[in-house]
PDB file of C-alpha atoms in Angstrom:
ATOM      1  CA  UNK U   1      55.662  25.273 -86.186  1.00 41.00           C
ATOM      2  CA  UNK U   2      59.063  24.278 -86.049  1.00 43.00           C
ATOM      3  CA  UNK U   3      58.703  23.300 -82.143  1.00 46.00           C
ATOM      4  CA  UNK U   4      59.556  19.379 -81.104  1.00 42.00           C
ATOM      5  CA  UNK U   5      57.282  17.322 -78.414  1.00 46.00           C
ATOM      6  CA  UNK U   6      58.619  17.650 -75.238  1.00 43.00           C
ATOM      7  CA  UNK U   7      58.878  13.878 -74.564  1.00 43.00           C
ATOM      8  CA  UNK U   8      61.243  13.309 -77.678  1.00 43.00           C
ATOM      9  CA  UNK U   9      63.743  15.339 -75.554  1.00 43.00           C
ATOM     10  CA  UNK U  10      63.978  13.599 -72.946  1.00 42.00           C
ATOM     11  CA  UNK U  11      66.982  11.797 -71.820  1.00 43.00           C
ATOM     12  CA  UNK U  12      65.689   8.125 -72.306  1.00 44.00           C
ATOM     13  CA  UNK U  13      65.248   8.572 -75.934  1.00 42.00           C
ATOM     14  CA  UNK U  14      69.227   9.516 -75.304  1.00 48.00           C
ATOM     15  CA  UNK U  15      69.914   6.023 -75.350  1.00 49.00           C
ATOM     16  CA  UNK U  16      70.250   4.370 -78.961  1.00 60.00           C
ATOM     17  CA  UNK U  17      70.940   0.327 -78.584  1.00 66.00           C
ATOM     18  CA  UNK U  18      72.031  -2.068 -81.878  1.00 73.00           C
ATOM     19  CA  UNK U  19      69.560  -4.848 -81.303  1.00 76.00           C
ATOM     20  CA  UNK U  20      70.625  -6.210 -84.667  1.00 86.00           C
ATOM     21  CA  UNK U  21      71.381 -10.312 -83.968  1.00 89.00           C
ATOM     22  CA  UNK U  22      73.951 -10.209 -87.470  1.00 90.00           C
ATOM     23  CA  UNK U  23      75.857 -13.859 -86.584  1.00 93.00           C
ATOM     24  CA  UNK U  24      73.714 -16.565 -84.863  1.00 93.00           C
ATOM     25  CA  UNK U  25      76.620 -18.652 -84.045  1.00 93.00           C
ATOM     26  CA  UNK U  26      78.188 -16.097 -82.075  1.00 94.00           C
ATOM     27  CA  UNK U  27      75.274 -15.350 -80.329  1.00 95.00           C
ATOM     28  CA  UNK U  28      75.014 -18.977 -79.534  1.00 94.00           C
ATOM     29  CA  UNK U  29      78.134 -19.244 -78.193  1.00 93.00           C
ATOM     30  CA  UNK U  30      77.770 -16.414 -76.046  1.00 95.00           C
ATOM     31  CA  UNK U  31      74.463 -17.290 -74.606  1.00 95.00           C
ATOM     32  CA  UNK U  32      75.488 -20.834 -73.834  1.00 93.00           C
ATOM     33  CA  UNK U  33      78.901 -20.180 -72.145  1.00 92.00           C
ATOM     34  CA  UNK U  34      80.826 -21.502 -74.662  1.00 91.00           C
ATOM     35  CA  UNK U  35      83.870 -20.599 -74.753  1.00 91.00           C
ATOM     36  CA  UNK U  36      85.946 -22.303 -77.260  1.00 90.00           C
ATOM     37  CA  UNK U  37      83.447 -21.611 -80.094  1.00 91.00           C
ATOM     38  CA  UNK U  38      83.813 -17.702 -78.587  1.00 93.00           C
ATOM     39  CA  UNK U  39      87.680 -18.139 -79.050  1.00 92.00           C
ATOM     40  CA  UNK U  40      86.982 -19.534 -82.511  1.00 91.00           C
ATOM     41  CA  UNK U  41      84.855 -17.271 -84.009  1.00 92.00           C
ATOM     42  CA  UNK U  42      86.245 -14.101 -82.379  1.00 93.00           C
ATOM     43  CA  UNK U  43      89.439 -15.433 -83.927  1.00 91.00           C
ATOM     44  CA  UNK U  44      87.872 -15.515 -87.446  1.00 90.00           C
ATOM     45  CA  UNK U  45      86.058 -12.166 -86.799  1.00 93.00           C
ATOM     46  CA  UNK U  46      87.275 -10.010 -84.377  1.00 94.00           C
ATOM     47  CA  UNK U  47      84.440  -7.344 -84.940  1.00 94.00           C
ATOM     48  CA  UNK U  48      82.140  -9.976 -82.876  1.00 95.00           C
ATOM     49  CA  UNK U  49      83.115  -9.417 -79.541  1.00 96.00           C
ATOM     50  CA  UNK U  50      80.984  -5.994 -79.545  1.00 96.00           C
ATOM     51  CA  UNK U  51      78.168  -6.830 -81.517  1.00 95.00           C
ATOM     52  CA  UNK U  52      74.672  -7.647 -80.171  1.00 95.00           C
ATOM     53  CA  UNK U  53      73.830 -11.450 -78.978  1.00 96.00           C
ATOM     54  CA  UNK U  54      69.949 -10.661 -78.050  1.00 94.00           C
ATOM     55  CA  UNK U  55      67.237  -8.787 -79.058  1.00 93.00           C
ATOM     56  CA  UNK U  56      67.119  -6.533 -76.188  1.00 94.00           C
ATOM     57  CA  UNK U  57      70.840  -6.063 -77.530  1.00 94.00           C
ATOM     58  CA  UNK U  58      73.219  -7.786 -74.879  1.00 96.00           C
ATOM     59  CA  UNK U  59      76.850  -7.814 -75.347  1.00 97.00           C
ATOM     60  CA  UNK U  60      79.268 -10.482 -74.836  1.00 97.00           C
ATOM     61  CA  UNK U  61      80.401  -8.767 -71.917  1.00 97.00           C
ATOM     62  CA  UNK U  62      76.987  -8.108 -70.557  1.00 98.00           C
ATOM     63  CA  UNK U  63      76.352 -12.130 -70.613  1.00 97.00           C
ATOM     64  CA  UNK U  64      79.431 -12.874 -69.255  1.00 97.00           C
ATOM     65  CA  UNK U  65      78.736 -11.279 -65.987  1.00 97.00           C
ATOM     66  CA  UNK U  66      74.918 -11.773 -66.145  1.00 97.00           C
ATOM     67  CA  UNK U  67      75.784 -16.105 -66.321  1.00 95.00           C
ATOM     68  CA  UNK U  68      78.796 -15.484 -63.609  1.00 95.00           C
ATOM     69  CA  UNK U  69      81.257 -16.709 -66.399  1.00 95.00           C
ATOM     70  CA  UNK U  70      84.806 -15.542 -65.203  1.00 93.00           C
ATOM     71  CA  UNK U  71      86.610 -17.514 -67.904  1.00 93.00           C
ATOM     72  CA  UNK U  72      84.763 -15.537 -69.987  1.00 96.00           C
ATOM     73  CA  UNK U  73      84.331 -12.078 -69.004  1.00 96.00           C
ATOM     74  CA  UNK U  74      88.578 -11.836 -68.475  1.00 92.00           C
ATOM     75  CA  UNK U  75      88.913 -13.262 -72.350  1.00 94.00           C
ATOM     76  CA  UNK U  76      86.824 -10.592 -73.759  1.00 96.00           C
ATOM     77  CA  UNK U  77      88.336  -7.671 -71.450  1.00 94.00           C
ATOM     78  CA  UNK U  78      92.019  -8.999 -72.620  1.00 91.00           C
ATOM     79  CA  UNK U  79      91.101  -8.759 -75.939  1.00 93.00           C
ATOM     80  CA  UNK U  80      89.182  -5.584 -77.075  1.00 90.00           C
ATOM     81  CA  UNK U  81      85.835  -5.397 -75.594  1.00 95.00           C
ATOM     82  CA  UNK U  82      84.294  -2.261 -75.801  1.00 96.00           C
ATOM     83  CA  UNK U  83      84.284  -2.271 -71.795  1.00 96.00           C
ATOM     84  CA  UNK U  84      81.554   0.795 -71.063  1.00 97.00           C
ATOM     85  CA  UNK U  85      79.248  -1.023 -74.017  1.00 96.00           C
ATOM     86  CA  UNK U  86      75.465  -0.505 -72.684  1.00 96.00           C
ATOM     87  CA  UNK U  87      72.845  -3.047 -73.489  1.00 95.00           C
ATOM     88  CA  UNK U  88      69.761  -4.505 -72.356  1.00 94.00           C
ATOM     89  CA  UNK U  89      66.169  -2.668 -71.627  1.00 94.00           C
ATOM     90  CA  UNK U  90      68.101  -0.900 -69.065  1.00 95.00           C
ATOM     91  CA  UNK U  91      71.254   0.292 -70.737  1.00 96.00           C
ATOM     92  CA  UNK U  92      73.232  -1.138 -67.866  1.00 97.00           C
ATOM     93  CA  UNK U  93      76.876  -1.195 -68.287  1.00 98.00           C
ATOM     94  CA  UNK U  94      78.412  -4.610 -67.431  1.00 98.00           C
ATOM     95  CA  UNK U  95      79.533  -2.796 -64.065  1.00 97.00           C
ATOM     96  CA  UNK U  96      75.585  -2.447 -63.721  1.00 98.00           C
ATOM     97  CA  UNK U  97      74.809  -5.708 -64.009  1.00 98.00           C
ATOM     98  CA  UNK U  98      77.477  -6.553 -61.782  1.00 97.00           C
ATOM     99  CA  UNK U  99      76.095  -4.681 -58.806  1.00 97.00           C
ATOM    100  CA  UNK U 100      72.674  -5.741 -59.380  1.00 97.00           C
ATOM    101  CA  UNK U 101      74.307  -9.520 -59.246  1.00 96.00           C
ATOM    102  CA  UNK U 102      76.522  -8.598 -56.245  1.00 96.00           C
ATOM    103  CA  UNK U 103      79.174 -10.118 -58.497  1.00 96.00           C
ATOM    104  CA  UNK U 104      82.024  -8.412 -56.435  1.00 94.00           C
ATOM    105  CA  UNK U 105      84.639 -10.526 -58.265  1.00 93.00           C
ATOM    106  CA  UNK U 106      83.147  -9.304 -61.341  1.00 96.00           C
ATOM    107  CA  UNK U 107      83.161  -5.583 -60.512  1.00 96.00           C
ATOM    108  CA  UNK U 108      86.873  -6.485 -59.745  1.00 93.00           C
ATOM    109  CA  UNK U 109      87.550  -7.410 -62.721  1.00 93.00           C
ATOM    110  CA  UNK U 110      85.398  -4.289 -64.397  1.00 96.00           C
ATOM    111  CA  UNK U 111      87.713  -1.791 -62.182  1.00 94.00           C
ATOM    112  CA  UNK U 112      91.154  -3.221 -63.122  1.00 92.00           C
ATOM    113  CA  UNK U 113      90.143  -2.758 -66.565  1.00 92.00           C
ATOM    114  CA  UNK U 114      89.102   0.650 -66.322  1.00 92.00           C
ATOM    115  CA  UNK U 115      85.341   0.878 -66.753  1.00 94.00           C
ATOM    116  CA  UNK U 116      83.371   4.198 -66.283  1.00 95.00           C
ATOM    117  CA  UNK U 117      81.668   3.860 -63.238  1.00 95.00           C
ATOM    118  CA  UNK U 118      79.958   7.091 -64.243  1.00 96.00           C
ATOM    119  CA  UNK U 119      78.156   5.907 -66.594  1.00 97.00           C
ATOM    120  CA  UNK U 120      74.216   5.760 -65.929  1.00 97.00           C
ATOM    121  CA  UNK U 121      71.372   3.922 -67.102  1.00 97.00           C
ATOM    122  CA  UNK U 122      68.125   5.014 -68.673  1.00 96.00           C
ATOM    123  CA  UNK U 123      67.222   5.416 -65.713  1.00 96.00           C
ATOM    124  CA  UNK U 124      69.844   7.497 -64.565  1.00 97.00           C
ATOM    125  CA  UNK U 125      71.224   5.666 -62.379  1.00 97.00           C
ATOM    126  CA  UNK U 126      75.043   4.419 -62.189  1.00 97.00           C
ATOM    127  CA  UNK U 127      76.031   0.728 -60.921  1.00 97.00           C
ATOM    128  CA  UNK U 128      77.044   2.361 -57.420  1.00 96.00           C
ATOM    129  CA  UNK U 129      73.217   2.907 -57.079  1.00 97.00           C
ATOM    130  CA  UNK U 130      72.153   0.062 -58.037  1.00 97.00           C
ATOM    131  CA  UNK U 131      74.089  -1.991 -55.474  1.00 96.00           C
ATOM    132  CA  UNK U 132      73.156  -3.487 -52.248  1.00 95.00           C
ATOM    133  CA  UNK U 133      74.166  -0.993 -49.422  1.00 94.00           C
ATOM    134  CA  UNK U 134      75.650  -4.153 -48.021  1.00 94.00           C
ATOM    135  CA  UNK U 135      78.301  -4.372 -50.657  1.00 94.00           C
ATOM    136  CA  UNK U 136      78.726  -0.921 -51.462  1.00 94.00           C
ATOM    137  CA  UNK U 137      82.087  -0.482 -49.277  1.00 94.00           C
ATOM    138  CA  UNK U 138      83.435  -3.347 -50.628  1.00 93.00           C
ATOM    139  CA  UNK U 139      82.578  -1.912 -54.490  1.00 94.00           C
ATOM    140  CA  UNK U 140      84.543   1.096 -53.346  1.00 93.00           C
ATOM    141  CA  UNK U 141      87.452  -0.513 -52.591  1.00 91.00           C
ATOM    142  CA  UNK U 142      87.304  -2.287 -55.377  1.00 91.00           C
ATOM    143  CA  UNK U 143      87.641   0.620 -57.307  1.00 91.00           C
ATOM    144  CA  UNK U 144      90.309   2.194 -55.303  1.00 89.00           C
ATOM    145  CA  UNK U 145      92.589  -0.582 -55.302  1.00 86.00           C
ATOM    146  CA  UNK U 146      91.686  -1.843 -59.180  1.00 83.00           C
ATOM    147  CA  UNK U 147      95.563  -1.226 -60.189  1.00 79.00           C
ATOM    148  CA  UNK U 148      96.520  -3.585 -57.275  1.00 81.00           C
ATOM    149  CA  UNK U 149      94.294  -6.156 -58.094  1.00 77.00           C
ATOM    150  CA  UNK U 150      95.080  -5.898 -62.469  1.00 75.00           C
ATOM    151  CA  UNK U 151      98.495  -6.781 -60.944  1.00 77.00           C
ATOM    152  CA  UNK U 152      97.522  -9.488 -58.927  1.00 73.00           C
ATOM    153  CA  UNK U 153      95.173 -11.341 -62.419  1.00 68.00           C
ATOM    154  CA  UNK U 154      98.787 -10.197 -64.094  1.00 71.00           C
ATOM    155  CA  UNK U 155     101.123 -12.104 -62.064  1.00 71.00           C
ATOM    156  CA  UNK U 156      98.314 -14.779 -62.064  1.00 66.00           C
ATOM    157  CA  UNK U 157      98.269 -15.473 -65.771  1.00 62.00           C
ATOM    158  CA  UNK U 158     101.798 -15.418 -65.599  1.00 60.00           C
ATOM    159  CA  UNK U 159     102.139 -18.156 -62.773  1.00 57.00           C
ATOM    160  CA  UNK U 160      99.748 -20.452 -65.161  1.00 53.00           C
ATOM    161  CA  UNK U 161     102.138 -19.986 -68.519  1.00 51.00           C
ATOM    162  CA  UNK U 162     105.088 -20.283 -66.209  1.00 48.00           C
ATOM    163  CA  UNK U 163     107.280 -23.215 -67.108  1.00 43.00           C
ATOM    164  CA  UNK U 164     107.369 -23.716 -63.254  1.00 45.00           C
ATOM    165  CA  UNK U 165     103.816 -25.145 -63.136  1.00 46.00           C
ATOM    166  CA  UNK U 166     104.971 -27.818 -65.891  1.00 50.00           C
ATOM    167  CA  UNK U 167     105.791 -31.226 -63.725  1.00 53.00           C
ATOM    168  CA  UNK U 168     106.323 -34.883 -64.506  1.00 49.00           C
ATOM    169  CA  UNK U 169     105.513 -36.919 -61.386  1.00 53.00           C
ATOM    170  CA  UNK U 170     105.732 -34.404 -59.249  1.00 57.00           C
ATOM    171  CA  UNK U 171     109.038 -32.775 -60.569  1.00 57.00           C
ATOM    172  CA  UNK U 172     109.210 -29.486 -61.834  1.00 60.00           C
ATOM    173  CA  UNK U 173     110.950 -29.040 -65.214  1.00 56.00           C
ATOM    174  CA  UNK U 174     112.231 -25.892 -64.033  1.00 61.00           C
ATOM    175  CA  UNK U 175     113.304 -26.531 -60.567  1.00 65.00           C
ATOM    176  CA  UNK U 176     114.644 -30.145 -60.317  1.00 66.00           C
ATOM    177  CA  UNK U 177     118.087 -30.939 -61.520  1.00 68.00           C
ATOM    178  CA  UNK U 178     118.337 -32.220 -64.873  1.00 63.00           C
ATOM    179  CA  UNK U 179     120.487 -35.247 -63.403  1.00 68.00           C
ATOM    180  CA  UNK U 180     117.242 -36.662 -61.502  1.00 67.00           C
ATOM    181  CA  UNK U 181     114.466 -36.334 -64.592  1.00 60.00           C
ATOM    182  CA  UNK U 182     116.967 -37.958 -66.738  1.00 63.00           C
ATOM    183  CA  UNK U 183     117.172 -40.692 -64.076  1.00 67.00           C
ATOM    184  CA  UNK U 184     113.674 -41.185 -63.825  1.00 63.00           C
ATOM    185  CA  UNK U 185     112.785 -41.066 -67.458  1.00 58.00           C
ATOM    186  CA  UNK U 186     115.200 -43.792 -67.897  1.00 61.00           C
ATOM    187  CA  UNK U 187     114.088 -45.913 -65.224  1.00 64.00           C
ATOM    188  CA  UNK U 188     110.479 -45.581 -66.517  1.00 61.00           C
ATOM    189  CA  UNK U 189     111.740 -46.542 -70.416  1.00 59.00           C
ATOM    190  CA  UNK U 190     113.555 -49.419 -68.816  1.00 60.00           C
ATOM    191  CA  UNK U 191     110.081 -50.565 -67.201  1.00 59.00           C
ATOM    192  CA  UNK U 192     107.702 -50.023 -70.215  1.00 58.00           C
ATOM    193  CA  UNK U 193     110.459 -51.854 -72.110  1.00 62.00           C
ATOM    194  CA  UNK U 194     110.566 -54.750 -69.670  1.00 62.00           C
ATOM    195  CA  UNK U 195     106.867 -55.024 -69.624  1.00 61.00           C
ATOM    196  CA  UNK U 196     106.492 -54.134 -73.577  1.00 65.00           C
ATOM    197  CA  UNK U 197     109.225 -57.203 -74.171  1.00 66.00           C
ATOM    198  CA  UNK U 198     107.410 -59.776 -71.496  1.00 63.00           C
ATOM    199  CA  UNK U 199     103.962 -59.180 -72.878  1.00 64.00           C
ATOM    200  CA  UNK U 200     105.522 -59.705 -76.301  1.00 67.00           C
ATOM    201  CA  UNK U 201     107.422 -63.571 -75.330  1.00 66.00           C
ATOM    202  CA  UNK U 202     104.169 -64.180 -73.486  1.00 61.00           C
ATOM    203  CA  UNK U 203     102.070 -63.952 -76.882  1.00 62.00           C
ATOM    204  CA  UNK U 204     104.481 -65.596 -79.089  1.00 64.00           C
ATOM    205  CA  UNK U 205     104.861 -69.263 -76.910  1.00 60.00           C
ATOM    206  CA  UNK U 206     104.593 -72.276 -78.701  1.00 58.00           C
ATOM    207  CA  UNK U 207     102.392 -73.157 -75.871  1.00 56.00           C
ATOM    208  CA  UNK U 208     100.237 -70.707 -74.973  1.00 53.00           C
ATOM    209  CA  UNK U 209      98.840 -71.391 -71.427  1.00 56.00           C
ATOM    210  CA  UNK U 210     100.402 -73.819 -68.897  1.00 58.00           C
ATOM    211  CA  UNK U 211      98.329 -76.173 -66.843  1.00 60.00           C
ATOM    212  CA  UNK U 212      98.858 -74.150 -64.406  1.00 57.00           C
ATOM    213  CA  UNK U 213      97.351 -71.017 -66.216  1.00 58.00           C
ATOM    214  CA  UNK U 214      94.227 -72.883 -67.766  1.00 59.00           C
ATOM    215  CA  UNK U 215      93.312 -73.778 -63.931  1.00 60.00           C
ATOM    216  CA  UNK U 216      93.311 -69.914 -62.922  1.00 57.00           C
ATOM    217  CA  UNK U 217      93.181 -68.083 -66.229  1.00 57.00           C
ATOM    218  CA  UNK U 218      96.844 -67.073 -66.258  1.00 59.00           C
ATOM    219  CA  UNK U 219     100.189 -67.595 -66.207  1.00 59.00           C
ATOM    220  CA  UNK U 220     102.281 -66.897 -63.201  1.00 59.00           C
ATOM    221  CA  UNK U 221     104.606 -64.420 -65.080  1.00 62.00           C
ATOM    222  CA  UNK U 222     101.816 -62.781 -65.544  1.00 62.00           C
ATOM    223  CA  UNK U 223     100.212 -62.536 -62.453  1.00 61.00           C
ATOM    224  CA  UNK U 224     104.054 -61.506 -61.337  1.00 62.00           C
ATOM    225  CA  UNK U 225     103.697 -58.197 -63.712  1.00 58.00           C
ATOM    226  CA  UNK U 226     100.422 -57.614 -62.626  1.00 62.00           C
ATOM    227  CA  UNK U 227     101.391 -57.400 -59.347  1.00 58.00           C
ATOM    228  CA  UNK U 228     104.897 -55.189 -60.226  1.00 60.00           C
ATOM    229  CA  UNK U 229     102.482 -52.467 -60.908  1.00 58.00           C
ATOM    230  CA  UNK U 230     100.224 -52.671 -57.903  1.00 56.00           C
ATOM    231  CA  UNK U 231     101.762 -49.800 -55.154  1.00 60.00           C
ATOM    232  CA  UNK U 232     101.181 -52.593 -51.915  1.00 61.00           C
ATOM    233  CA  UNK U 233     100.391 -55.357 -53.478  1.00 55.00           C
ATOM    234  CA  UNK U 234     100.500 -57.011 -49.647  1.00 57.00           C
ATOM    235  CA  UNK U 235      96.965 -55.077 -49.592  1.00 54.00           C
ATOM    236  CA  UNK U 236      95.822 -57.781 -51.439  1.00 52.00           C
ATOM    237  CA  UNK U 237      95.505 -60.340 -49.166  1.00 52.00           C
TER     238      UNK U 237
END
């Protein structure tokens, strides 16, 4: 009396997994890759980016890898995903998954962030072991040089706020002189003014159409600004 079956002990029964589906939409969103209702409602509810999406209870960060979604597994490790999170029939980590997906770009991404690569299954097994020999070198270094590369998805995401990558035709705000956008902005007003003012005489003739335009459906002006906007128009014939 007193005494417990030896099976209740053992380590797989370890292993406790929410399964609980509490907000369809977010589950939606996750399953389907999309990423702007994910913003959304993680915006509303920021408790939803570790809650279950599936019955065999998947994480947003689990999907994310398992569907190859980039965009979306860096948004969820930026903002507060429980990264070591376990889900699925195996308890994989996301790392697990990962390996079994040879998703090196993934596991990247896992390492920079810190995951536990540690961390086994209920199997007992950690994503290392679970990865093709093949790639296991290159999971290594992935993991020795993860501060390198969270440096290298830093100075990314700062290149693609950067004011630098702003241009207009061609010309970056932050790197042309001031003198030559000013000059082109004005040139262009002067043109959609031109054409703005033409159009404008053109509608309000007493006579609309020449005999000239009635024979070939328009005006010669207006062939004339037709062509102004053509780069060769010597192409044309």
């Amino acid at each position: 009396m007193g005494q417990t079956c030896g099976c209740c002990n053992s380590d797989k029964t370890k292993f406790v997994i929410d399964t609980e589906v509490r907000n369809p939409d977010w589950a939606d969103a996750v399953n389907t890759n999309k990423l702007v209702g994910i913003r959304m409602l993680h915006a509303q509810d920021p408790d939803l980016i570790n809650q279950p999406v599936d019955t065999e209870g998947h994480k947003a960060i689990h999907l994310a890898v398992l569907n190859k979604n980039s965009e979306m597994l860096q948004y969820l490790l930026k903002n507060g995903v429980n990264i070591n999170a376990k889900g699925g029939k195996q308890r994989n980590t996301a790392l697990h998954e990962a390996a079994i997906g040879k998703d090196m770009k993934a596991v990247r991404h896992l390492f920079s962030f810190g995951i536990d690569d540690t961390i086994t299954n209920i199997n007992g097994k950690r994503a290392i072991d679970l990865c093709p020999k093949s790639l296991r070198r290159e999971f290594t270094k992935a993991k020795t040089y993860r501060n390198k590369y969270r440096k290298h998805l830093a100075e990314m995401a700062h290149s693609r706020t950067s004011t630098n990558d702003i241009t207009v035709a061609g010309m970056s705000l932050n790197r042309t002189p001031r003198a030559q956008i000013t000059k082109y902005v004005k040139a262009t007003d002067h043109a959609l003014n031109f054409y703005r003012d033409k159009k404008k005489e053109i509608e309000e003739r007493e006579m609309a159409q020449t005999e000239f335009g009635e024979k070939v459906g328009c005006d010669v002006d207006e062939i004339a600004m037709t062509l102004q906007k053509v780069p060769d128009p010597g192409k044309l014939w």
